[in-house]
Coordinates of C-alpha atoms in Angstrom, one line a residue:
M571 CA 120.9 60.6 63.7
S572 CA 123.5 58.5 61.7
Q573 CA 127.2 58.5 62.2
H574 CA 127.6 60.4 59.0
D575 CA 125.0 63.0 60.2
K576 CA 127.0 63.4 63.4
Q577 CA 130.2 64.0 61.8
S578 CA 128.7 66.6 59.4
L579 CA 127.4 68.5 62.4
Q580 CA 130.1 70.9 63.8
V581 CA 129.8 71.2 67.4
G582 CA 131.8 73.9 69.4
L583 CA 132.2 73.9 73.0
I584 CA 133.6 77.0 75.1
G585 CA 135.1 76.2 78.6
L586 CA 137.2 73.0 78.8
G587 CA 137.1 73.0 82.5
A588 CA 136.0 69.8 84.5
M589 CA 132.4 69.8 83.3
G590 CA 133.3 71.2 79.8
M591 CA 135.9 68.7 79.2
G592 CA 133.8 65.8 80.4
T593 CA 131.0 67.0 78.1
A594 CA 133.4 67.5 75.0
T595 CA 134.9 64.1 75.4
A596 CA 131.5 62.5 75.8
L597 CA 130.2 64.0 72.5
L598 CA 133.5 62.9 70.9
K599 CA 132.7 59.4 72.1
Q600 CA 129.4 59.6 70.6
G601 CA 130.8 60.3 67.1
F602 CA 130.3 64.1 67.0
N603 CA 132.9 66.4 65.3
V604 CA 133.9 68.6 68.2
T605 CA 136.0 71.6 68.6
G606 CA 136.9 72.8 72.1
C607 CA 137.6 76.4 73.0
D608 CA 139.6 77.4 76.2
I609 CA 142.1 80.3 77.0
S610 CA 144.1 77.7 78.7
A611 CA 146.8 76.0 76.3
G612 CA 146.8 73.1 78.6
A613 CA 143.1 72.5 78.4
R614 CA 143.3 72.7 74.6
D615 CA 146.2 70.4 74.6
A616 CA 144.3 67.8 76.7
F617 CA 141.2 67.9 74.4
A618 CA 143.5 67.5 71.3
A619 CA 145.2 64.5 72.9
A620 CA 141.6 63.1 73.5
G621 CA 140.9 63.4 69.8
G622 CA 139.2 66.7 69.5
Q623 CA 140.0 70.0 67.6
S624 CA 140.8 73.1 69.8
V625 CA 141.1 76.8 69.4
A626 CA 141.9 79.7 71.6
T627 CA 139.2 82.2 71.0
P628 CA 135.3 81.8 70.6
A629 CA 135.5 83.6 67.3
E630 CA 137.3 80.6 65.8
L631 CA 134.1 78.6 66.3
A632 CA 132.5 80.4 63.2
H633 CA 132.2 77.2 61.4
C634 CA 130.1 75.5 64.0
H635 CA 126.4 74.8 63.9
I636 CA 125.9 74.3 67.8
V637 CA 127.9 76.0 70.3
L638 CA 127.7 74.9 74.0
V639 CA 128.9 77.6 76.5
V640 CA 130.1 75.8 79.8
V641 CA 132.0 78.7 81.5
V642 CA 132.2 79.6 85.1
N643 CA 129.9 82.7 85.5
G644 CA 127.7 85.5 83.9
V645 CA 130.5 87.7 83.1
Q646 CA 132.3 85.0 81.1
V647 CA 129.1 84.1 79.3
E648 CA 128.8 87.8 78.2
Q649 CA 132.4 87.8 77.1
V650 CA 132.4 84.6 75.0
L651 CA 129.2 85.5 73.3
F652 CA 129.5 89.1 72.7
G653 CA 133.0 90.2 73.5
E654 CA 135.6 91.5 71.2
Q655 CA 136.5 87.8 70.4
G656 CA 132.9 86.7 71.0
V657 CA 131.2 83.8 68.9
V658 CA 127.7 85.4 68.2
S659 CA 128.7 87.9 65.4
H660 CA 130.6 85.2 63.7
L661 CA 128.0 82.3 63.5
A662 CA 125.7 81.7 60.5
R663 CA 122.2 82.6 60.9
G664 CA 120.1 79.7 62.3
S665 CA 123.0 78.4 64.4
L666 CA 122.2 77.3 67.9
I667 CA 123.8 78.3 71.3
I668 CA 123.3 76.0 74.3
Q669 CA 124.1 78.1 77.3
C670 CA 125.0 75.8 80.2
A671 CA 126.6 78.1 82.8
T672 CA 124.6 78.9 86.0
V673 CA 123.5 82.5 85.6
A674 CA 120.6 84.7 87.0
P675 CA 117.3 83.9 85.4
S676 CA 117.1 87.6 84.4
Q677 CA 120.4 87.3 82.5
A678 CA 119.3 84.1 80.7
K679 CA 116.2 86.0 79.4
Q680 CA 118.2 89.0 78.2
L681 CA 120.8 86.6 76.5
G682 CA 117.8 84.9 74.8
E683 CA 116.5 88.1 73.4
R684 CA 119.9 89.2 72.2
V685 CA 120.7 86.0 70.6
V686 CA 117.5 85.8 68.8
A687 CA 118.0 89.3 67.5
E688 CA 121.2 88.2 65.8
G689 CA 119.3 85.5 63.9
L690 CA 120.4 82.6 66.1
M691 CA 118.7 80.3 68.5
L692 CA 119.5 79.8 72.2
L693 CA 118.6 77.0 74.7
D694 CA 118.8 78.2 78.3
A695 CA 120.3 74.9 79.4
P696 CA 122.2 74.6 82.9
I697 CA 123.7 71.1 83.6
S698 CA 123.9 69.2 86.8
G699 CA 125.7 65.9 87.8
G700 CA 129.2 66.8 88.3
A701 CA 132.4 65.9 86.3
A702 CA 132.1 62.1 86.4
K703 CA 128.6 62.3 84.8
A704 CA 129.7 64.9 82.4
K705 CA 132.3 62.3 81.2
S706 CA 129.9 59.6 80.9
G707 CA 127.2 61.7 79.0
E708 CA 124.9 61.3 81.9
L709 CA 124.2 64.8 82.9
S710 CA 120.7 66.2 84.0
V711 CA 120.0 69.2 81.6
M712 CA 117.3 71.8 82.8
A713 CA 116.5 73.6 79.5
S714 CA 114.1 76.0 78.1
G715 CA 113.8 77.6 74.8
A716 CA 111.9 77.5 71.4
T717 CA 110.7 74.2 70.1
E718 CA 112.9 74.4 67.0
A719 CA 115.9 75.0 69.2
F720 CA 115.2 71.8 71.2
T721 CA 114.6 69.9 67.8
Y722 CA 118.0 71.1 66.5
A723 CA 119.8 70.3 69.7
E724 CA 118.1 66.9 70.4
A725 CA 121.1 64.5 69.2
V726 CA 123.6 66.6 71.1
L727 CA 121.4 66.8 74.3
N728 CA 120.8 63.1 74.2
A729 CA 124.5 62.3 73.9
M730 CA 125.6 64.3 76.9
A731 CA 122.6 63.7 79.2
A732 CA 120.8 61.0 80.9
K733 CA 117.8 63.2 81.5
V734 CA 116.7 66.3 79.5
Y735 CA 114.1 68.3 81.1
R736 CA 112.1 70.6 78.7
L737 CA 110.8 73.3 81.2
G738 CA 109.4 75.9 78.9
D739 CA 109.5 77.6 75.5
A740 CA 111.6 80.6 76.4
P741 CA 115.0 81.2 78.0
G742 CA 114.9 82.0 81.9
V743 CA 113.0 78.9 83.0
G744 CA 116.1 76.7 82.9
S745 CA 118.1 78.9 84.9
S746 CA 115.4 79.3 87.4
M747 CA 115.2 75.6 87.9
K748 CA 119.1 75.4 88.2
L749 CA 118.8 78.2 90.8
V750 CA 116.6 75.7 93.0
N751 CA 119.1 72.9 92.7
Q752 CA 122.0 75.2 93.5
L753 CA 120.2 76.4 96.7
L754 CA 119.6 73.0 97.8
A755 CA 123.3 71.8 96.7
G756 CA 125.0 74.7 98.5
V757 CA 122.9 74.4 101.8
H758 CA 123.5 70.5 101.8
I759 CA 127.3 70.8 101.5
A760 CA 127.4 73.6 104.2
T761 CA 125.1 71.4 106.4
A762 CA 127.2 68.3 105.7
A763 CA 130.2 70.2 106.9
E764 CA 128.6 71.5 109.9
A765 CA 127.2 68.1 110.9
M766 CA 130.7 66.6 110.5
A767 CA 132.3 69.3 112.5
L768 CA 129.7 68.8 115.2
G769 CA 130.4 65.1 115.4
I770 CA 134.2 65.4 115.3
R771 CA 133.9 68.1 118.2
M772 CA 132.0 65.4 120.1
G773 CA 134.6 63.0 119.6
L774 CA 132.9 60.7 117.1
D775 CA 135.0 58.8 114.6
P776 CA 134.4 60.7 111.2
E777 CA 134.4 57.3 109.2
V778 CA 131.8 56.0 111.6
I779 CA 129.8 59.2 111.4
Y780 CA 129.7 58.8 107.5
D781 CA 128.7 55.2 107.8
V782 CA 125.8 55.8 110.1
I783 CA 124.5 58.9 108.4
T784 CA 124.8 57.4 104.8
H785 CA 122.4 54.7 106.2
S786 CA 120.2 57.0 108.1
A787 CA 117.5 59.6 107.4
G788 CA 119.7 62.5 107.8
N789 CA 121.7 61.4 104.6
S790 CA 121.6 63.6 101.4
W791 CA 123.4 63.2 98.0
M792 CA 125.9 65.9 98.9
F793 CA 126.7 64.4 102.2
E794 CA 127.3 61.0 100.7
N795 CA 129.4 62.5 97.7
R796 CA 131.3 65.4 99.6
V797 CA 132.1 63.8 103.0
P798 CA 134.5 61.3 101.5
H799 CA 136.6 64.2 100.3
I800 CA 136.9 65.4 104.0
L801 CA 137.6 61.9 105.3
S802 CA 140.5 61.3 102.6
G803 CA 141.6 64.8 103.3
D804 CA 141.8 65.7 99.7
Y805 CA 140.4 69.1 98.6
T806 CA 141.5 68.8 95.1
P807 CA 138.7 71.1 93.5
L808 CA 136.1 69.2 91.6
S809 CA 133.7 72.0 92.2
A810 CA 135.3 74.8 94.0
V811 CA 134.1 76.9 97.1
D812 CA 133.9 80.0 95.0
I813 CA 131.3 78.5 92.6
F814 CA 128.9 78.4 95.6
V815 CA 129.9 81.9 96.6
K816 CA 128.7 82.8 93.0
D817 CA 125.7 80.5 93.0
L818 CA 124.4 81.2 96.4
N819 CA 124.8 85.1 95.6
I820 CA 122.7 84.5 92.5
V821 CA 120.0 82.9 94.8
H822 CA 120.3 85.9 97.2
Q823 CA 120.1 88.6 94.5
T824 CA 117.1 86.6 92.8
G825 CA 115.3 86.4 96.3
R826 CA 115.7 90.2 96.6
E827 CA 114.3 90.9 93.1
L828 CA 111.3 88.7 94.1
A829 CA 111.0 90.1 97.6
L830 CA 111.4 86.5 98.9
A831 CA 113.6 86.0 102.0
T832 CA 116.0 83.1 101.7
P833 CA 117.5 82.8 105.2
V834 CA 118.9 79.2 105.1
A835 CA 120.7 79.9 101.7
S836 CA 122.0 83.2 103.0
S837 CA 123.5 81.3 106.0
A838 CA 125.1 78.8 103.6
L839 CA 126.4 81.7 101.6
Q840 CA 128.1 83.3 104.8
Q841 CA 129.9 80.0 105.5
F842 CA 131.1 79.6 101.7
T843 CA 132.2 83.3 101.8
A844 CA 134.0 82.8 105.0
A845 CA 135.9 79.9 103.4
S846 CA 136.7 81.9 100.4
G847 CA 138.0 84.7 102.6
A848 CA 140.2 82.3 104.5
G849 CA 141.9 81.3 101.3
F850 CA 140.1 78.1 100.3
G851 CA 138.1 79.6 97.4
R852 CA 139.8 77.4 94.9
E853 CA 139.6 74.3 97.0
D854 CA 136.9 71.7 96.7
D855 CA 133.6 72.9 98.0
S856 CA 133.8 70.4 100.8
A857 CA 136.6 72.8 102.2
V858 CA 133.9 74.9 103.7
I859 CA 134.5 72.5 106.8
K860 CA 137.9 74.4 107.2
V861 CA 136.0 77.4 108.5
Y862 CA 134.8 75.1 111.5
Q863 CA 138.4 74.0 112.0
R864 CA 139.6 77.6 112.3
L865 CA 136.7 78.6 114.7
S866 CA 136.8 75.4 116.7
D867 CA 140.0 73.8 116.3
I868 CA 138.7 70.4 115.3
A869 CA 141.1 67.8 114.0
L870 CA 140.6 67.1 110.4
P871 CA 142.0 64.3 108.4
E872 CA 145.2 65.8 106.9
A873 CA 144.9 66.9 103.3
A874 CA 146.6 64.6 100.7
N875 CA 147.2 67.8 98.7
D876 CA 148.0 70.1 101.6
A877 CA 150.4 68.9 104.3
Q878 CA 149.2 71.7 106.6
G879 CA 145.7 70.3 106.5
A880 CA 144.5 73.9 106.2

Protein backbone atom coordinates (compact mmCIF):
# COMPACT_ATOMS: atom_id res chain seq x y z
CA MET A 1 0.00 0.00 0.00
CA SER A 2 1.45 3.36 -1.04
CA GLN A 3 1.54 6.49 1.11
CA HIS A 4 -1.27 7.90 -1.03
CA ASP A 5 -3.41 4.79 -0.45
CA LYS A 6 -2.79 5.02 3.29
CA GLN A 7 -3.93 8.62 3.34
CA SER A 8 -7.13 7.78 1.44
CA LEU A 9 -7.97 4.98 3.88
CA GLN A 10 -9.84 6.47 6.82
CA VAL A 11 -9.06 4.62 10.05
CA GLY A 12 -10.94 5.16 13.30
CA LEU A 13 -9.87 3.94 16.73
CA ILE A 14 -12.20 3.85 19.73
CA GLY A 15 -10.51 3.89 23.13
CA LEU A 16 -7.44 6.09 23.58
CA GLY A 17 -6.11 4.40 26.72
CA ALA A 18 -2.57 3.08 26.99
CA MET A 19 -2.97 0.40 24.32
CA GLY A 20 -5.32 2.38 22.09
CA MET A 21 -3.22 5.55 22.18
CA GLY A 22 -0.09 3.57 21.39
CA THR A 23 -1.75 1.80 18.47
CA ALA A 24 -3.28 5.01 17.12
CA THR A 25 0.04 6.86 17.19
CA ALA A 26 1.82 3.87 15.61
CA LEU A 27 -0.65 3.98 12.72
CA LEU A 28 -0.12 7.74 12.38
CA LYS A 29 3.63 7.22 12.14
CA GLN A 30 3.03 4.69 9.38
CA GLY A 31 1.19 7.31 7.35
CA PHE A 32 -2.43 6.41 8.01
CA ASN A 33 -5.16 9.01 8.40
CA VAL A 34 -6.41 8.21 11.91
CA THR A 35 -9.34 9.59 13.90
CA GLY A 36 -9.31 8.70 17.59
CA CYS A 37 -12.43 8.50 19.74
CA ASP A 38 -12.59 8.68 23.52
CA ILE A 39 -14.95 10.05 26.17
CA SER A 40 -11.95 11.69 27.85
CA ALA A 41 -11.21 15.19 26.58
CA GLY A 42 -7.66 14.80 27.87
CA ALA A 43 -7.12 11.69 25.75
CA ARG A 44 -8.59 13.38 22.68
CA ASP A 45 -6.36 16.41 23.18
CA ALA A 46 -3.29 14.22 23.60
CA PHE A 47 -4.00 12.40 20.35
CA ALA A 48 -4.67 15.66 18.53
CA ALA A 49 -1.32 16.93 19.83
CA ALA A 50 0.30 13.82 18.35
CA GLY A 51 -1.08 14.76 14.92
CA GLY A 52 -4.32 12.83 14.80
CA GLN A 53 -7.95 13.88 14.57
CA SER A 54 -10.24 13.21 17.50
CA VAL A 55 -13.97 12.91 18.19
CA ALA A 56 -16.05 12.36 21.32
CA THR A 57 -18.54 9.72 20.11
CA PRO A 58 -18.25 6.54 18.00
CA ALA A 59 -21.04 7.78 15.72
CA GLU A 60 -18.67 10.51 14.52
CA LEU A 61 -16.49 7.84 12.90
CA ALA A 62 -19.08 7.33 10.16
CA HIS A 63 -16.55 8.37 7.51
CA CYS A 64 -14.11 5.58 8.41
CA HIS A 65 -13.43 2.49 6.32
CA ILE A 66 -11.83 0.57 9.21
CA VAL A 67 -12.63 1.04 12.91
CA LEU A 68 -10.52 -0.51 15.66
CA VAL A 69 -12.16 -1.06 19.05
CA VAL A 70 -9.62 -0.92 21.91
CA VAL A 71 -11.85 -0.47 24.96
CA VAL A 72 -11.76 -2.15 28.38
CA ASN A 73 -14.48 -4.79 28.43
CA GLY A 74 -17.41 -6.43 26.71
CA VAL A 75 -19.94 -3.93 28.06
CA GLN A 76 -18.00 -1.07 26.50
CA VAL A 77 -17.66 -2.99 23.22
CA GLU A 78 -21.44 -3.38 23.11
CA GLN A 79 -21.93 0.30 23.85
CA VAL A 80 -19.49 1.70 21.28
CA LEU A 81 -20.76 -0.63 18.55
CA PHE A 82 -24.53 -0.80 19.16
CA GLY A 83 -25.35 1.85 21.78
CA GLU A 84 -27.17 5.13 21.24
CA GLN A 85 -24.01 6.71 19.81
CA GLY A 86 -22.65 3.40 18.48
CA VAL A 87 -20.69 3.30 15.26
CA VAL A 88 -22.25 0.26 13.55
CA SER A 89 -25.42 1.94 12.32
CA HIS A 90 -23.42 4.83 10.82
CA LEU A 91 -20.78 2.98 8.80
CA ALA A 92 -21.05 2.38 5.07
CA ARG A 93 -21.75 -1.21 4.03
CA GLY A 94 -18.55 -3.16 3.50
CA SER A 95 -16.67 -1.30 6.22
CA LEU A 96 -14.56 -3.30 8.67
CA ILE A 97 -14.51 -3.41 12.47
CA ILE A 98 -11.38 -4.79 14.13
CA GLN A 99 -12.44 -5.74 17.67
CA CYS A 100 -9.34 -5.81 19.91
CA ALA A 101 -10.77 -5.87 23.44
CA THR A 102 -10.62 -9.04 25.54
CA VAL A 103 -14.15 -10.49 25.61
CA ALA A 104 -15.67 -13.93 26.10
CA PRO A 105 -15.44 -16.11 22.96
CA SER A 106 -19.23 -16.50 23.04
CA GLN A 107 -19.64 -12.70 22.88
CA ALA A 108 -17.12 -12.45 20.04
CA LYS A 109 -19.16 -14.95 18.00
CA GLN A 110 -22.37 -13.00 18.63
CA LEU A 111 -20.71 -9.71 17.70
CA GLY A 112 -19.57 -11.22 14.42
CA GLU A 113 -23.08 -12.38 13.55
CA ARG A 114 -24.65 -9.01 14.41
CA VAL A 115 -22.05 -6.98 12.52
CA VAL A 116 -22.36 -9.13 9.39
CA ALA A 117 -26.14 -8.75 9.56
CA GLU A 118 -25.57 -4.98 9.24
CA GLY A 119 -23.56 -5.46 6.04
CA LEU A 120 -20.18 -4.95 7.71
CA MET A 121 -17.14 -7.15 8.34
CA LEU A 122 -15.61 -8.00 11.72
CA LEU A 123 -12.24 -9.35 12.76
CA ASP A 124 -12.11 -10.84 16.24
CA ALA A 125 -8.58 -9.58 16.91
CA PRO A 126 -7.44 -9.34 20.55
CA ILE A 127 -4.00 -7.80 21.05
CA SER A 128 -1.11 -8.48 23.40
CA GLY A 129 2.25 -6.90 24.10
CA GLY A 130 1.64 -3.94 26.37
CA ALA A 131 1.67 -0.19 25.87
CA ALA A 132 5.31 0.00 24.75
CA LYS A 133 4.82 -2.49 21.92
CA ALA A 134 1.55 -0.82 20.95
CA LYS A 135 3.40 2.46 20.50
CA SER A 136 6.17 0.85 18.46
CA GLY A 137 3.71 -1.08 16.27
CA GLU A 138 4.98 -4.45 17.50
CA LEU A 139 1.91 -6.05 19.07
CA SER A 140 0.83 -9.65 18.71
CA VAL A 141 -2.63 -9.90 17.13
CA MET A 142 -4.66 -13.08 17.61
CA ALA A 143 -7.25 -12.79 14.89
CA SER A 144 -10.06 -14.72 13.29
CA GLY A 145 -12.59 -13.76 10.66
CA ALA A 146 -13.44 -13.99 6.99
CA THR A 147 -10.67 -14.00 4.37
CA GLU A 148 -11.96 -10.76 2.84
CA ALA A 149 -11.76 -9.07 6.25
CA PHE A 150 -8.12 -10.09 6.63
CA THR A 151 -7.36 -8.85 3.12
CA TYR A 152 -9.01 -5.49 3.80
CA ALA A 153 -7.21 -5.13 7.12
CA GLU A 154 -3.77 -6.30 6.01
CA ALA A 155 -2.00 -2.94 5.83
CA VAL A 156 -3.40 -1.76 9.17
CA LEU A 157 -2.60 -5.03 10.92
CA ASN A 158 0.95 -5.03 9.56
CA ALA A 159 1.46 -1.45 10.78
CA MET A 160 0.32 -2.18 14.35
CA ALA A 161 1.77 -5.66 14.88
CA ALA A 162 5.01 -7.58 14.75
CA LYS A 163 3.04 -10.79 14.42
CA VAL A 164 -0.48 -11.37 13.14
CA TYR A 165 -1.87 -14.84 13.83
CA ARG A 166 -4.64 -15.92 11.45
CA LEU A 167 -6.44 -18.43 13.64
CA GLY A 168 -9.71 -19.13 11.89
CA ASP A 169 -12.35 -17.95 9.46
CA ALA A 170 -14.97 -16.80 12.00
CA PRO A 171 -15.02 -14.61 15.13
CA GLY A 172 -14.56 -16.42 18.42
CA VAL A 173 -11.28 -18.20 17.73
CA GLY A 174 -9.17 -15.08 18.30
CA SER A 175 -10.87 -14.42 21.62
CA SER A 176 -10.43 -18.05 22.62
CA MET A 177 -6.68 -17.78 22.05
CA LYS A 178 -6.49 -14.50 23.96
CA LEU A 179 -8.21 -16.19 26.90
CA VAL A 180 -5.43 -18.80 27.01
CA ASN A 181 -2.88 -15.96 27.03
CA GLN A 182 -4.71 -14.07 29.77
CA LEU A 183 -4.98 -17.17 31.97
CA LEU A 184 -1.21 -17.56 31.78
CA ALA A 185 -0.49 -13.85 32.17
CA GLY A 186 -2.70 -13.49 35.24
CA VAL A 187 -1.37 -16.62 36.89
CA HIS A 188 2.22 -15.59 36.19
CA ILE A 189 1.75 -12.13 37.72
CA ALA A 190 0.02 -13.52 40.81
CA THR A 191 2.71 -16.20 41.16
CA ALA A 192 5.50 -13.65 40.73
CA ALA A 193 3.95 -11.59 43.53
CA GLU A 194 3.68 -14.63 45.80
CA ALA A 195 7.28 -15.65 45.08
CA MET A 196 8.55 -12.16 45.83
CA ALA A 197 6.49 -12.06 49.03
CA LEU A 198 7.95 -15.38 50.14
CA GLY A 199 11.49 -14.25 49.43
CA ILE A 200 11.02 -10.94 51.24
CA ARG A 201 9.39 -12.73 54.21
CA MET A 202 12.44 -15.01 54.41
CA GLY A 203 14.69 -11.97 54.57
CA LEU A 204 16.10 -12.06 51.05
CA ASP A 205 17.03 -8.84 49.26
CA PRO A 206 14.30 -8.14 46.66
CA GLU A 207 16.85 -6.92 44.10
CA VAL A 208 18.86 -10.11 44.52
CA ILE A 209 15.73 -12.25 44.16
CA TYR A 210 15.03 -10.54 40.85
CA ASP A 211 18.57 -10.98 39.58
CA VAL A 212 18.76 -14.66 40.48
CA ILE A 213 15.30 -15.64 39.21
CA THR A 214 15.66 -13.81 35.89
CA HIS A 215 18.74 -15.97 35.27
CA SER A 216 17.13 -19.20 36.49
CA ALA A 217 14.50 -21.70 35.40
CA GLY A 218 11.78 -20.11 37.54
CA ASN A 219 11.72 -16.98 35.40
CA SER A 220 8.73 -15.91 33.29
CA TRP A 221 8.10 -12.97 30.98
CA MET A 222 5.70 -11.51 33.54
CA PHE A 223 8.15 -11.95 36.43
CA GLU A 224 10.83 -10.17 34.43
CA ASN A 225 8.46 -7.40 33.31
CA ARG A 226 6.38 -6.75 36.45
CA VAL A 227 8.75 -7.28 39.38
CA PRO A 228 10.71 -4.10 38.51
CA HIS A 229 7.50 -2.17 39.29
CA ILE A 230 7.59 -3.69 42.77
CA LEU A 231 11.31 -3.00 43.15
CA SER A 232 10.86 0.65 42.22
CA GLY A 233 7.72 0.89 44.36
CA ASP A 234 5.88 2.51 41.47
CA TYR A 235 2.37 1.16 40.85
CA THR A 236 1.41 3.62 38.11
CA PRO A 237 -1.07 1.53 36.10
CA LEU A 238 0.35 0.27 32.82
CA SER A 239 -2.17 -2.57 33.10
CA ALA A 240 -4.43 -2.41 36.12
CA VAL A 241 -5.39 -5.00 38.74
CA ASP A 242 -9.03 -4.72 37.66
CA ILE A 243 -8.13 -5.83 34.12
CA PHE A 244 -7.19 -9.25 35.50
CA VAL A 245 -10.25 -9.33 37.74
CA LYS A 246 -12.21 -9.01 34.49
CA ASP A 247 -10.13 -11.34 32.33
CA LEU A 248 -9.75 -14.15 34.86
CA ASN A 249 -13.49 -13.92 35.51
CA ILE A 250 -13.98 -14.55 31.78
CA VAL A 251 -11.65 -17.56 32.07
CA HIS A 252 -13.71 -18.83 35.02
CA GLN A 253 -17.04 -18.28 33.26
CA THR A 254 -15.83 -19.92 30.04
CA GLY A 255 -14.54 -22.88 32.04
CA ARG A 256 -18.00 -23.26 33.57
CA GLU A 257 -19.60 -23.15 30.11
CA LEU A 258 -17.24 -25.94 29.01
CA ALA A 259 -17.43 -27.92 32.29
CA LEU A 260 -13.65 -27.49 32.56
CA ALA A 261 -12.13 -26.79 35.99
CA THR A 262 -9.56 -23.96 36.13
CA PRO A 263 -8.30 -24.16 39.73
CA VAL A 264 -4.99 -22.35 39.24
CA ALA A 265 -6.60 -19.48 37.36
CA SER A 266 -9.34 -19.34 40.02
CA SER A 267 -6.71 -18.96 42.74
CA ALA A 268 -5.09 -16.09 40.85
CA LEU A 269 -8.53 -14.52 40.37
CA GLN A 270 -9.08 -14.54 44.13
CA GLN A 271 -5.78 -12.71 44.68
CA PHE A 272 -6.61 -10.01 42.12
CA THR A 273 -10.13 -9.72 43.56
CA ALA A 274 -8.63 -9.29 47.04
CA ALA A 275 -6.28 -6.59 45.73
CA SER A 276 -9.19 -4.79 44.10
CA GLY A 277 -11.30 -5.08 47.23
CA ALA A 278 -8.45 -3.60 49.25
CA GLY A 279 -8.53 -0.50 47.06
CA PHE A 280 -5.77 -1.31 44.57
CA GLY A 281 -7.97 -2.04 41.53
CA ARG A 282 -6.76 0.94 39.51
CA GLU A 283 -3.10 0.42 40.35
CA ASP A 284 -0.67 -1.56 38.23
CA ASP A 285 -1.44 -5.29 38.25
CA SER A 286 1.82 -5.91 40.12
CA ALA A 287 0.06 -4.31 43.11
CA VAL A 288 -1.44 -7.77 43.72
CA ILE A 289 1.63 -8.19 45.96
CA LYS A 290 0.04 -5.71 48.40
CA VAL A 291 -2.38 -8.48 49.41
CA TYR A 292 0.60 -10.29 50.90
CA GLN A 293 1.76 -7.08 52.53
CA ARG A 294 -1.62 -6.77 54.22
CA LEU A 295 -1.67 -10.41 55.34
CA SER A 296 1.95 -10.85 56.43
CA ASP A 297 3.19 -7.31 57.00
CA ILE A 298 6.12 -7.73 54.63
CA ALA A 299 8.18 -4.63 53.88
CA LEU A 300 7.77 -3.56 50.26
CA PRO A 301 9.80 -0.80 48.60
CA GLU A 302 7.93 2.47 49.18
CA ALA A 303 5.80 3.49 46.25
CA ALA A 304 7.06 6.40 44.22
CA ASN A 305 3.45 7.43 43.55
CA ASP A 306 2.09 6.49 46.99
CA ALA A 307 3.93 7.77 50.06
CA GLN A 308 2.09 5.25 52.24
CA GLY A 309 3.44 2.33 50.24
CA ALA A 310 -0.01 0.81 50.35
